PDB file of C-alpha atoms in Angstrom:
ATOM      1  CA  GLY A   1     -75.012  69.469 154.948  1.00 45.00           C
ATOM      2  CA  SER A   2     -73.804  65.593 155.245  1.00 45.00           C
ATOM      3  CA  SER A   3     -75.737  62.707 158.446  1.00 42.00           C
ATOM      4  CA  ILE A   4     -73.457  60.843 160.410  1.00 44.00           C
ATOM      5  CA  ASP A   5     -73.853  58.567 162.595  1.00 43.00           C
ATOM      6  CA  ASN A   6     -73.091  59.031 166.670  1.00 42.00           C
ATOM      7  CA  PRO A   7     -70.946  55.751 166.757  1.00 41.00           C
ATOM      8  CA  ASN A   8     -71.828  55.945 170.672  1.00 43.00           C
ATOM      9  CA  ASN A   9     -75.539  55.606 168.970  1.00 40.00           C
ATOM     10  CA  SER A  10     -77.092  58.901 170.816  1.00 42.00           C
ATOM     11  CA  THR A  11     -77.255  60.533 168.023  1.00 41.00           C
ATOM     12  CA  SER A  12     -77.599  58.394 165.438  1.00 43.00           C
ATOM     13  CA  GLY A  13     -79.063  59.783 161.859  1.00 51.00           C
ATOM     14  CA  SER A  14     -77.781  63.356 163.427  1.00 78.00           C
ATOM     15  CA  VAL A  15     -76.964  65.587 161.365  1.00 88.00           C
ATOM     16  CA  VAL A  16     -73.589  68.336 160.915  1.00 92.00           C
ATOM     17  CA  ASN A  17     -74.093  71.047 158.183  1.00 91.00           C
ATOM     18  CA  HIS A  18     -71.028  71.728 156.021  1.00 93.00           C
ATOM     19  CA  PHE A  19     -71.128  75.503 154.328  1.00 93.00           C
ATOM     20  CA  HIS A  20     -67.778  75.543 151.186  1.00 91.00           C
ATOM     21  CA  TRP A  21     -67.635  78.453 149.375  1.00 84.00           C
ATOM     22  CA  THR A  22     -71.186  80.256 150.292  1.00 82.00           C
ATOM     23  CA  PRO A  23     -71.857  83.974 148.891  1.00 78.00           C
ATOM     24  CA  GLY A  24     -75.107  83.995 147.298  1.00 69.00           C
ATOM     25  CA  ALA A  25     -76.339  81.279 147.693  1.00 66.00           C
ATOM     26  CA  ILE A  26     -77.369  80.335 150.831  1.00 68.00           C
ATOM     27  CA  ASP A  27     -78.758  82.757 154.281  1.00 71.00           C
ATOM     28  CA  CYS A  28     -77.098  82.062 157.473  1.00 72.00           C
ATOM     29  CA  ASP A  29     -80.158  81.956 159.492  1.00 70.00           C
ATOM     30  CA  SER A  30     -81.709  80.105 162.226  1.00 71.00           C
ATOM     31  CA  SER A  31     -82.094  76.477 160.680  1.00 75.00           C
ATOM     32  CA  PHE A  32     -79.171  75.915 160.405  1.00 79.00           C
ATOM     33  CA  GLN A  33     -78.307  76.945 164.905  1.00 78.00           C
ATOM     34  CA  ASN A  34     -78.939  74.016 165.625  1.00 81.00           C
ATOM     35  CA  SER A  35     -76.895  71.093 164.048  1.00 88.00           C
ATOM     36  CA  PRO A  36     -73.197  70.754 164.104  1.00 93.00           C
ATOM     37  CA  LEU A  37     -70.937  73.377 161.676  1.00 93.00           C
ATOM     38  CA  VAL A  38     -68.061  72.800 159.849  1.00 96.00           C
ATOM     39  CA  TRP A  39     -67.455  76.083 157.577  1.00 95.00           C
ATOM     40  CA  THR A  40     -64.880  75.362 155.587  1.00 95.00           C
ATOM     41  CA  LEU A  41     -62.119  78.553 154.597  1.00 94.00           C
ATOM     42  CA  HIS A  42     -61.694  78.542 151.553  1.00 91.00           C
ATOM     43  CA  ASP A  43     -61.007  82.170 151.169  1.00 90.00           C
ATOM     44  CA  MET A  44     -61.347  85.316 154.247  1.00 91.00           C
ATOM     45  CA  TRP A  45     -64.857  86.060 152.834  1.00 92.00           C
ATOM     46  CA  PRO A  46     -66.878  84.373 155.875  1.00 92.00           C
ATOM     47  CA  PHE A  47     -64.461  86.336 157.850  1.00 93.00           C
ATOM     48  CA  THR A  48     -64.063  88.905 156.917  1.00 92.00           C
ATOM     49  CA  GLY A  49     -67.111  91.911 156.031  1.00 90.00           C
ATOM     50  CA  GLY A  50     -66.844  91.864 152.058  1.00 88.00           C
ATOM     51  CA  CYS A  51     -63.419  90.905 150.880  1.00 88.00           C
ATOM     52  CA  HIS A  52     -62.300  87.357 149.534  1.00 87.00           C
ATOM     53  CA  HIS A  53     -58.520  88.244 150.458  1.00 86.00           C
ATOM     54  CA  SER A  54     -57.551  91.464 152.504  1.00 86.00           C
ATOM     55  CA  LEU A  55     -54.475  91.275 151.162  1.00 80.00           C
ATOM     56  CA  GLN A  56     -52.312  94.125 153.426  1.00 81.00           C
ATOM     57  CA  CYS A  57     -55.794  95.350 155.050  1.00 88.00           C
ATOM     58  CA  GLU A  58     -55.897  93.791 158.436  1.00 89.00           C
ATOM     59  CA  GLY A  59     -60.094  95.086 158.815  1.00 88.00           C
ATOM     60  CA  PHE A  60     -60.765  92.691 160.376  1.00 91.00           C
ATOM     61  CA  VAL A  61     -59.624  92.384 163.041  1.00 91.00           C
ATOM     62  CA  ASP A  62     -62.142  95.172 164.077  1.00 85.00           C
ATOM     63  CA  ARG A  63     -65.637  94.735 162.488  1.00 82.00           C
ATOM     64  CA  CYS A  64     -64.408  95.357 159.235  1.00 86.00           C
ATOM     65  CA  GLU A  65     -65.155  99.293 160.541  1.00 84.00           C
ATOM     66  CA  GLY A  66     -64.276 102.562 157.989  1.00 84.00           C
ATOM     67  CA  CYS A  67     -63.530  99.649 155.093  1.00 87.00           C
ATOM     68  CA  PRO A  68     -60.424 101.532 152.822  1.00 84.00           C
ATOM     69  CA  GLN A  69     -62.075  98.778 149.626  1.00 84.00           C
ATOM     70  CA  VAL A  70     -65.537 100.883 149.248  1.00 85.00           C
ATOM     71  CA  ARG A  71     -66.802 103.786 149.061  1.00 85.00           C
ATOM     72  CA  LYS A  72     -68.143 105.835 152.518  1.00 86.00           C
ATOM     73  CA  LEU A  73     -70.959 105.973 151.522  1.00 84.00           C
ATOM     74  CA  PHE A  74     -70.958 101.616 151.366  1.00 84.00           C
ATOM     75  CA  ARG A  75     -68.738 101.598 154.747  1.00 86.00           C
ATOM     76  CA  ASN A  76     -71.764 100.307 157.171  1.00 88.00           C
ATOM     77  CA  GLN A  77     -72.254  97.699 154.781  1.00 89.00           C
ATOM     78  CA  VAL A  78     -69.537  96.111 155.406  1.00 89.00           C
ATOM     79  CA  SER A  79     -69.689  96.675 158.163  1.00 89.00           C
ATOM     80  CA  ALA A  80     -72.915  95.887 158.973  1.00 89.00           C
ATOM     81  CA  SER A  81     -72.499  92.236 156.951  1.00 90.00           C
ATOM     82  CA  SER A  82     -69.123  91.675 159.774  1.00 90.00           C
ATOM     83  CA  ALA A  83     -71.397  92.063 162.653  1.00 90.00           C
ATOM     84  CA  ALA A  84     -74.201  89.580 160.468  1.00 89.00           C
ATOM     85  CA  LYS A  85     -71.764  86.605 160.344  1.00 90.00           C
ATOM     86  CA  THR A  86     -70.303  87.223 164.400  1.00 91.00           C
ATOM     87  CA  LYS A  87     -73.422  86.845 165.951  1.00 91.00           C
ATOM     88  CA  PHE A  88     -74.631  84.330 163.177  1.00 90.00           C
ATOM     89  CA  ILE A  89     -71.640  82.060 164.795  1.00 92.00           C
ATOM     90  CA  ASN A  90     -71.949  82.511 167.824  1.00 91.00           C
ATOM     91  CA  SER A  91     -75.817  81.274 167.956  1.00 90.00           C
ATOM     92  CA  VAL A  92     -74.243  77.744 166.657  1.00 89.00           C
ATOM     93  CA  ASN A  93     -74.968  75.322 168.733  1.00 83.00           C
ATOM     94  CA  SER A  94     -71.256  73.521 167.824  1.00 91.00           C
ATOM     95  CA  PHE A  95     -69.279  75.551 165.420  1.00 94.00           C
ATOM     96  CA  ALA A  96     -65.867  74.658 163.998  1.00 97.00           C
ATOM     97  CA  ALA A  97     -63.833  76.549 161.167  1.00 97.00           C
ATOM     98  CA  VAL A  98     -61.392  74.499 158.749  1.00 97.00           C
ATOM     99  CA  ALA A  99     -58.296  76.418 157.003  1.00 95.00           C
ATOM    100  CA  PRO A 100     -56.665  74.612 154.291  1.00 93.00           C
ATOM    101  CA  SER A 101     -53.071  76.080 155.700  1.00 93.00           C
ATOM    102  CA  ASP A 102     -52.182  77.097 159.120  1.00 94.00           C
ATOM    103  CA  TRP A 103     -51.500  80.389 157.654  1.00 92.00           C
ATOM    104  CA  MET A 104     -55.838  80.024 157.199  1.00 93.00           C
ATOM    105  CA  ALA A 105     -56.068  79.607 160.642  1.00 96.00           C
ATOM    106  CA  ASN A 106     -54.228  81.922 162.066  1.00 94.00           C
ATOM    107  CA  THR A 107     -55.244  84.998 160.751  1.00 94.00           C
ATOM    108  CA  ALA A 108     -58.498  84.201 161.061  1.00 95.00           C
ATOM    109  CA  SER A 109     -57.849  84.000 164.189  1.00 96.00           C
ATOM    110  CA  LYS A 110     -57.540  87.011 164.990  1.00 95.00           C
ATOM    111  CA  SER A 111     -60.963  88.607 163.526  1.00 95.00           C
ATOM    112  CA  GLN A 112     -63.472  89.788 165.544  1.00 93.00           C
ATOM    113  CA  ILE A 113     -65.578  87.726 164.036  1.00 94.00           C
ATOM    114  CA  LEU A 114     -64.330  84.015 164.590  1.00 95.00           C
ATOM    115  CA  VAL A 115     -61.618  84.844 167.387  1.00 93.00           C
ATOM    116  CA  ASP A 116     -61.957  82.621 169.604  1.00 93.00           C
ATOM    117  CA  LYS A 117     -63.564  79.612 168.343  1.00 96.00           C
ATOM    118  CA  ARG A 118     -62.449  76.447 166.750  1.00 97.00           C
ATOM    119  CA  ILE A 119     -60.409  76.283 164.001  1.00 97.00           C
ATOM    120  CA  GLU A 120     -59.176  73.046 162.125  1.00 97.00           C
ATOM    121  CA  THR A 121     -56.549  72.733 160.055  1.00 96.00           C
ATOM    122  CA  ILE A 122     -57.459  70.033 157.420  1.00 96.00           C
ATOM    123  CA  TYR A 123     -55.375  70.223 154.148  1.00 94.00           C
ATOM    124  CA  ASN A 124     -58.145  70.206 150.567  1.00 94.00           C
ATOM    125  CA  PRO A 125     -57.511  67.474 149.006  1.00 95.00           C
ATOM    126  CA  VAL A 126     -55.849  66.516 145.315  1.00 95.00           C
ATOM    127  CA  ASP A 127     -57.339  64.431 142.965  1.00 94.00           C
ATOM    128  CA  GLU A 128     -56.173  60.883 143.116  1.00 94.00           C
ATOM    129  CA  VAL A 129     -55.013  61.064 138.897  1.00 93.00           C
ATOM    130  CA  PHE A 130     -52.672  63.423 140.491  1.00 94.00           C
ATOM    131  CA  PHE A 131     -51.156  60.829 141.939  1.00 92.00           C
ATOM    132  CA  GLU A 132     -50.916  57.575 139.146  1.00 87.00           C
ATOM    133  CA  SER A 133     -47.748  57.528 138.259  1.00 73.00           C
ATOM    134  CA  ASN A 134     -48.866  57.362 134.732  1.00 68.00           C
ATOM    135  CA  LYS A 135     -50.817  60.178 133.018  1.00 64.00           C
ATOM    136  CA  SER A 136     -50.268  59.710 129.645  1.00 62.00           C
ATOM    137  CA  ASN A 137     -52.310  62.745 127.573  1.00 68.00           C
ATOM    138  CA  MET A 138     -49.914  65.178 126.137  1.00 77.00           C
ATOM    139  CA  SER A 139     -45.701  64.621 126.048  1.00 83.00           C
ATOM    140  CA  ARG A 140     -42.846  66.564 125.898  1.00 87.00           C
ATOM    141  CA  GLU A 141     -42.165  65.382 122.315  1.00 87.00           C
ATOM    142  CA  GLN A 142     -46.327  66.634 121.263  1.00 87.00           C
ATOM    143  CA  LEU A 143     -45.364  70.422 122.541  1.00 87.00           C
ATOM    144  CA  GLY A 144     -42.059  70.061 119.953  1.00 89.00           C
ATOM    145  CA  ILE A 145     -39.918  69.814 123.626  1.00 90.00           C
ATOM    146  CA  PRO A 146     -36.771  68.509 123.297  1.00 89.00           C
ATOM    147  CA  ARG A 147     -35.754  66.206 125.817  1.00 86.00           C
ATOM    148  CA  GLU A 148     -32.780  67.035 127.786  1.00 88.00           C
ATOM    149  CA  SER A 149     -34.193  70.633 128.123  1.00 91.00           C
ATOM    150  CA  PHE A 150     -35.044  72.060 131.740  1.00 93.00           C
ATOM    151  CA  LEU A 151     -38.781  72.334 131.914  1.00 95.00           C
ATOM    152  CA  ILE A 152     -40.729  75.076 133.582  1.00 95.00           C
ATOM    153  CA  GLY A 153     -44.714  75.029 134.470  1.00 95.00           C
ATOM    154  CA  THR A 154     -46.629  77.385 135.889  1.00 94.00           C
ATOM    155  CA  SER A 155     -50.686  77.856 136.451  1.00 91.00           C
ATOM    156  CA  ALA A 156     -53.185  80.613 136.916  1.00 87.00           C
ATOM    157  CA  ALA A 157     -57.249  80.522 136.070  1.00 84.00           C
ATOM    158  CA  ASN A 158     -56.327  84.511 134.570  1.00 84.00           C
ATOM    159  CA  PHE A 159     -52.755  85.270 133.936  1.00 85.00           C
ATOM    160  CA  GLN A 160     -53.250  88.795 133.664  1.00 85.00           C
ATOM    161  CA  ASP A 161     -54.085  88.826 137.692  1.00 86.00           C
ATOM    162  CA  PRO A 162     -52.152  91.234 138.430  1.00 85.00           C
ATOM    163  CA  VAL A 163     -51.802  88.571 142.814  1.00 84.00           C
ATOM    164  CA  LYS A 164     -50.643  85.604 140.072  1.00 86.00           C
ATOM    165  CA  GLY A 165     -47.694  87.821 139.608  1.00 85.00           C
ATOM    166  CA  TYR A 166     -47.227  86.240 136.267  1.00 87.00           C
ATOM    167  CA  SER A 167     -44.786  89.403 134.974  1.00 87.00           C
ATOM    168  CA  ASN A 168     -42.827  89.106 138.142  1.00 87.00           C
ATOM    169  CA  LEU A 169     -42.088  84.898 137.199  1.00 88.00           C
ATOM    170  CA  LEU A 170     -41.689  86.747 133.589  1.00 88.00           C
ATOM    171  CA  ARG A 171     -38.889  88.733 135.465  1.00 87.00           C
ATOM    172  CA  LEU A 172     -37.279  86.193 137.661  1.00 87.00           C
ATOM    173  CA  LEU A 173     -37.350  83.428 134.699  1.00 90.00           C
ATOM    174  CA  THR A 174     -36.116  85.805 131.613  1.00 89.00           C
ATOM    175  CA  SER A 175     -33.169  86.638 134.232  1.00 87.00           C
ATOM    176  CA  VAL A 176     -32.289  83.476 135.081  1.00 87.00           C
ATOM    177  CA  ALA A 177     -31.736  82.269 131.712  1.00 88.00           C
ATOM    178  CA  ALA A 178     -29.759  84.941 130.304  1.00 87.00           C
ATOM    179  CA  ARG A 179     -27.629  83.691 132.415  1.00 85.00           C
ATOM    180  CA  ASN A 180     -27.539  79.730 131.846  1.00 84.00           C
ATOM    181  CA  PRO A 181     -28.234  80.287 127.817  1.00 85.00           C
ATOM    182  CA  ASP A 182     -27.159  76.290 127.967  1.00 84.00           C
ATOM    183  CA  LYS A 183     -29.982  74.864 130.243  1.00 84.00           C
ATOM    184  CA  GLY A 184     -32.718  75.098 126.940  1.00 89.00           C
ATOM    185  CA  PHE A 185     -35.541  76.624 129.802  1.00 92.00           C
ATOM    186  CA  VAL A 186     -38.795  75.461 128.665  1.00 94.00           C
ATOM    187  CA  LEU A 187     -41.364  77.554 130.303  1.00 94.00           C
ATOM    188  CA  LEU A 188     -45.498  75.578 130.607  1.00 94.00           C
ATOM    189  CA  CYS A 189     -47.691  78.304 131.272  1.00 93.00           C
ATOM    190  CA  ILE A 190     -51.537  76.439 131.776  1.00 92.00           C
ATOM    191  CA  GLY A 191     -54.147  77.813 131.670  1.00 88.00           C
ATOM    192  CA  GLU A 192     -55.262  80.957 129.952  1.00 84.00           C
ATOM    193  CA  GLY A 193     -54.287  84.273 129.877  1.00 75.00           C
ATOM    194  CA  PRO A 194     -52.111  86.468 127.168  1.00 69.00           C
ATOM    195  CA  SER A 195     -49.436  84.323 124.871  1.00 66.00           C
ATOM    196  CA  LEU A 196     -46.331  85.913 124.822  1.00 69.00           C
ATOM    197  CA  GLU A 197     -43.615  85.073 122.572  1.00 71.00           C
ATOM    198  CA  SER A 198     -40.401  83.179 123.922  1.00 73.00           C
ATOM    199  CA  GLN A 199     -37.713  86.378 124.822  1.00 74.00           C
ATOM    200  CA  ASN A 200     -33.654  86.146 125.155  1.00 73.00           C
ATOM    201  CA  ASN A 201     -33.306  81.756 125.663  1.00 85.00           C
ATOM    202  CA  LEU A 202     -36.269  81.033 127.643  1.00 91.00           C
ATOM    203  CA  ARG A 203     -38.820  79.844 125.401  1.00 92.00           C
ATOM    204  CA  ILE A 204     -42.883  80.041 126.746  1.00 92.00           C
ATOM    205  CA  ILE A 205     -45.488  77.624 125.474  1.00 92.00           C
ATOM    206  CA  HIS A 206     -49.364  78.615 126.336  1.00 91.00           C
ATOM    207  CA  THR A 207     -51.661  75.435 126.635  1.00 89.00           C
ATOM    208  CA  GLY A 208     -54.390  77.503 127.041  1.00 88.00           C
ATOM    209  CA  PHE A 209     -57.177  76.248 130.049  1.00 89.00           C
ATOM    210  CA  LEU A 210     -57.133  72.860 130.254  1.00 89.00           C
ATOM    211  CA  ALA A 211     -60.999  71.495 130.131  1.00 83.00           C
ATOM    212  CA  ASN A 212     -60.141  68.337 133.051  1.00 87.00           C
ATOM    213  CA  ARG A 213     -58.419  67.196 135.359  1.00 88.00           C
ATOM    214  CA  SER A 214     -56.477  64.623 133.975  1.00 90.00           C
ATOM    215  CA  LYS A 215     -55.424  67.088 131.034  1.00 90.00           C
ATOM    216  CA  VAL A 216     -53.686  69.792 134.327  1.00 92.00           C
ATOM    217  CA  ALA A 217     -52.826  65.709 135.569  1.00 93.00           C
ATOM    218  CA  SER A 218     -50.788  65.238 131.777  1.00 92.00           C
ATOM    219  CA  ALA A 219     -49.145  69.069 131.642  1.00 92.00           C
ATOM    220  CA  ILE A 220     -47.496  69.036 135.139  1.00 94.00           C
ATOM    221  CA  GLY A 221     -46.430  65.597 134.807  1.00 92.00           C
ATOM    222  CA  ILE A 222     -43.924  65.964 132.303  1.00 93.00           C
ATOM    223  CA  LEU A 223     -42.777  68.871 134.715  1.00 95.00           C
ATOM    224  CA  ASP A 224     -39.471  69.281 136.321  1.00 95.00           C
ATOM    225  CA  LEU A 225     -40.374  72.369 137.763  1.00 96.00           C
ATOM    226  CA  PHE A 226     -43.757  73.916 139.242  1.00 96.00           C
ATOM    227  CA  VAL A 227     -43.352  77.987 140.437  1.00 94.00           C
ATOM    228  CA  SER A 228     -45.840  80.023 141.514  1.00 92.00           C
ATOM    229  CA  MET A 229     -45.229  83.779 142.271  1.00 88.00           C
ATOM    230  CA  SER A 230     -48.155  84.714 143.783  1.00 88.00           C
ATOM    231  CA  ILE A 231     -48.244  86.981 145.923  1.00 82.00           C
ATOM    232  CA  ALA A 232     -51.397  85.904 147.612  1.00 78.00           C
ATOM    233  CA  ASP A 233     -52.770  82.760 148.204  1.00 80.00           C
ATOM    234  CA  THR A 234     -54.284  80.583 151.132  1.00 80.00           C
ATOM    235  CA  ALA A 235     -53.773  76.976 150.062  1.00 80.00           C
ATOM    236  CA  PRO A 236     -52.733  76.645 146.756  1.00 85.00           C
ATOM    237  CA  LEU A 237     -54.193  73.499 144.894  1.00 90.00           C
ATOM    238  CA  ALA A 238     -51.746  73.266 141.597  1.00 92.00           C
ATOM    239  CA  ILE A 239     -48.893  73.921 143.935  1.00 95.00           C
ATOM    240  CA  ALA A 240     -50.589  70.831 145.987  1.00 95.00           C
ATOM    241  CA  GLU A 241     -51.721  69.106 142.683  1.00 96.00           C
ATOM    242  CA  ALA A 242     -47.921  69.347 141.008  1.00 96.00           C
ATOM    243  CA  LEU A 243     -46.450  67.882 144.615  1.00 96.00           C
ATOM    244  CA  ALA A 244     -48.466  64.675 143.358  1.00 96.00           C
ATOM    245  CA  SER A 245     -46.850  64.743 140.761  1.00 95.00           C
ATOM    246  CA  GLY A 246     -44.226  64.268 142.102  1.00 95.00           C
ATOM    247  CA  VAL A 247     -42.748  67.887 140.865  1.00 96.00           C
ATOM    248  CA  PRO A 248     -40.717  70.056 143.103  1.00 96.00           C
ATOM    249  CA  ILE A 249     -41.937  73.015 143.862  1.00 95.00           C
ATOM    250  CA  ALA A 250     -40.253  77.189 144.249  1.00 93.00           C
ATOM    251  CA  CYS A 251     -43.276  79.975 145.430  1.00 90.00           C
ATOM    252  CA  ASN A 252     -43.276  82.791 146.902  1.00 86.00           C
ATOM    253  CA  ASN A 253     -43.111  82.324 150.646  1.00 85.00           C
ATOM    254  CA  ALA A 254     -46.613  84.834 151.031  1.00 83.00           C
ATOM    255  CA  GLY A 255     -49.930  82.716 152.703  1.00 82.00           C
ATOM    256  CA  GLY A 256     -49.652  79.906 152.745  1.00 86.00           C
ATOM    257  CA  MET A 257     -47.547  78.760 150.419  1.00 87.00           C
ATOM    258  CA  SER A 258     -44.292  78.111 152.742  1.00 86.00           C
ATOM    259  CA  GLU A 259     -46.485  75.538 154.264  1.00 89.00           C
ATOM    260  CA  CYS A 260     -46.004  73.619 151.153  1.00 88.00           C
ATOM    261  CA  THR A 261     -42.481  73.640 151.344  1.00 85.00           C
ATOM    262  CA  ASP A 262     -40.814  71.627 152.358  1.00 82.00           C
ATOM    263  CA  SER A 263     -37.328  73.398 151.963  1.00 72.00           C
ATOM    264  CA  GLY A 264     -34.171  71.588 150.987  1.00 77.00           C
ATOM    265  CA  ARG A 265     -36.173  67.912 149.959  1.00 89.00           C
ATOM    266  CA  ASN A 266     -39.356  68.794 147.975  1.00 93.00           C
ATOM    267  CA  GLY A 267     -38.517  72.085 146.617  1.00 92.00           C
ATOM    268  CA  VAL A 268     -37.195  76.276 147.786  1.00 91.00           C
ATOM    269  CA  LEU A 269     -38.550  79.703 148.778  1.00 89.00           C
ATOM    270  CA  ILE A 270     -37.763  82.540 146.713  1.00 86.00           C
ATOM    271  CA  ASP A 271     -36.252  84.374 149.100  1.00 82.00           C
ATOM    272  CA  ASN A 272     -33.898  86.009 146.230  1.00 78.00           C
ATOM    273  CA  LEU A 273     -32.780  85.286 143.674  1.00 78.00           C
ATOM    274  CA  SER A 274     -29.686  84.080 143.904  1.00 82.00           C
ATOM    275  CA  ASP A 275     -30.910  80.468 146.134  1.00 82.00           C
ATOM    276  CA  PHE A 276     -33.265  80.607 143.098  1.00 84.00           C
ATOM    277  CA  GLU A 277     -30.492  80.808 140.583  1.00 84.00           C
ATOM    278  CA  SER A 278     -28.915  77.821 142.081  1.00 87.00           C
ATOM    279  CA  PHE A 279     -31.664  75.455 143.313  1.00 90.00           C
ATOM    280  CA  ILE A 280     -32.639  75.240 139.197  1.00 89.00           C
ATOM    281  CA  SER A 281     -29.051  74.849 138.195  1.00 87.00           C
ATOM    282  CA  ALA A 282     -28.571  72.138 140.336  1.00 89.00           C
ATOM    283  CA  LEU A 283     -31.623  70.228 139.496  1.00 91.00           C
ATOM    284  CA  ALA A 284     -31.362  70.568 135.689  1.00 88.00           C
ATOM    285  CA  THR A 285     -27.357  68.916 135.967  1.00 86.00           C
ATOM    286  CA  ASP A 286     -27.599  66.349 138.950  1.00 90.00           C
ATOM    287  CA  GLU A 287     -30.420  63.230 137.532  1.00 90.00           C
ATOM    288  CA  THR A 288     -30.211  61.642 140.909  1.00 94.00           C
ATOM    289  CA  LEU A 289     -31.206  65.471 143.150  1.00 93.00           C
ATOM    290  CA  ARG A 290     -33.962  65.737 140.969  1.00 92.00           C
ATOM    291  CA  ARG A 291     -35.190  61.975 141.797  1.00 93.00           C
ATOM    292  CA  SER A 292     -34.939  62.860 144.883  1.00 95.00           C
ATOM    293  CA  TYR A 293     -36.944  65.884 145.492  1.00 95.00           C
ATOM    294  CA  SER A 294     -39.671  63.624 143.507  1.00 95.00           C
ATOM    295  CA  GLU A 295     -39.590  61.270 145.799  1.00 95.00           C
ATOM    296  CA  ASN A 296     -39.730  63.686 148.665  1.00 95.00           C
ATOM    297  CA  ALA A 297     -42.152  66.348 147.165  1.00 95.00           C
ATOM    298  CA  ARG A 298     -45.284  62.365 145.982  1.00 94.00           C
ATOM    299  CA  LYS A 299     -44.788  61.491 150.123  1.00 94.00           C
ATOM    300  CA  PHE A 300     -45.021  65.238 151.149  1.00 94.00           C
ATOM    301  CA  ALA A 301     -48.085  65.338 149.360  1.00 94.00           C
ATOM    302  CA  LYS A 302     -49.311  61.980 150.039  1.00 94.00           C
ATOM    303  CA  SER A 303     -49.744  62.705 152.941  1.00 91.00           C
ATOM    304  CA  ARG A 304     -51.373  66.096 153.820  1.00 92.00           C
ATOM    305  CA  TYR A 305     -53.661  65.839 151.102  1.00 94.00           C
ATOM    306  CA  SER A 306     -54.375  62.218 149.772  1.00 94.00           C
ATOM    307  CA  GLY A 307     -58.097  61.481 149.670  1.00 93.00           C
ATOM    308  CA  SER A 308     -58.321  59.218 151.855  1.00 93.00           C
ATOM    309  CA  ALA A 309     -55.749  60.957 154.434  1.00 92.00           C
ATOM    310  CA  VAL A 310     -58.185  64.280 154.314  1.00 95.00           C
ATOM    311  CA  ALA A 311     -61.614  62.441 154.553  1.00 95.00           C
ATOM    312  CA  LYS A 312     -60.096  61.010 157.671  1.00 95.00           C
ATOM    313  CA  ARG A 313     -59.692  64.157 159.552  1.00 95.00           C
ATOM    314  CA  TYR A 314     -63.391  65.277 158.609  1.00 96.00           C
ATOM    315  CA  THR A 315     -64.125  62.258 159.970  1.00 95.00           C
ATOM    316  CA  ASP A 316     -62.928  63.018 163.069  1.00 96.00           C
ATOM    317  CA  LEU A 317     -63.889  65.974 162.960  1.00 97.00           C
ATOM    318  CA  TYR A 318     -67.982  65.381 162.527  1.00 95.00           C
ATOM    319  CA  ILE A 319     -67.533  63.013 165.174  1.00 94.00           C
ATOM    320  CA  ASP A 320     -66.452  64.989 167.568  1.00 94.00           C
ATOM    321  CA  LEU A 321     -68.686  67.933 166.345  1.00 93.00           C
ATOM    322  CA  LEU A 322     -71.493  65.553 167.590  1.00 92.00           C
ATOM    323  CA  LYS A 323     -70.626  64.325 170.637  1.00 90.00           C
ATOM    324  CA  LYS A 324     -70.010  67.574 171.911  1.00 84.00           C
ATOM    325  CA  SER A 325     -73.467  69.215 170.462  1.00 80.00           C
ATOM    326  CA  ILE A 326     -75.701  66.195 172.758  1.00 73.00           C
TER     327      ILE A 326
END
């Protein structure tokens, strides 16, 4: 929870409770009912019977009854969890859900739990280190990557997670590299996962797990392009971090990823191989275009993901909820 003074002093010192990722951490009981509550939706758990991401299932629209993800014996528990969240949220005096993407906000608004509730879109902030122009720590020379190579990056906590689409990304990039042998494509994989050998004209380098944001920023900062083939992502922080670093992006048209892409200015949505290949070819051969995309990426990120921009949105929301709770 956070304390904030109302500018009218009528609720000076009032408390705004702010939930983030809560499963198993707190009990949603009457102790939260009398103060304004903000609940940031980092995944779908707050408005489902238990799923962190429902993929194609829309059971949450109707209380998650008959959940196909669990055995029949446990289905009543899933619907009971959904009903308990609905009861709790309805009991809160002044409530707002915060979605980190419009896609998440629209999805949440269809749920039985949050239907007709206030839902605001406030993007997750990016660590200021990603906005710094000189991130040092890692260089192409250290990784043995020729300066003229076109360096593509991707990241995942676990590359073996099928949702991240790593195998699809490899097929896509291998196909592009095979048809463009002169481009010198290199794929830099940031995160945990299998260390695969280079394929055809695509060289693959794995950094392994990087322990802090400075190291991640350093790795992303040397890229020419960041790519995500995730099939389900509510608000991908890695894409926002790439944009803040001035790195153009290419991503699947899924979940909240499309909102990160100002197509034709800071990146492209991967709708088909031909468009993706044309985009990479243009970036790889046109330094002026690369510089333009990089500048647009930074401006886009600064307006949406900077700490100051996000803090102002939350502060305005807190104050508004406090006023409405009087």
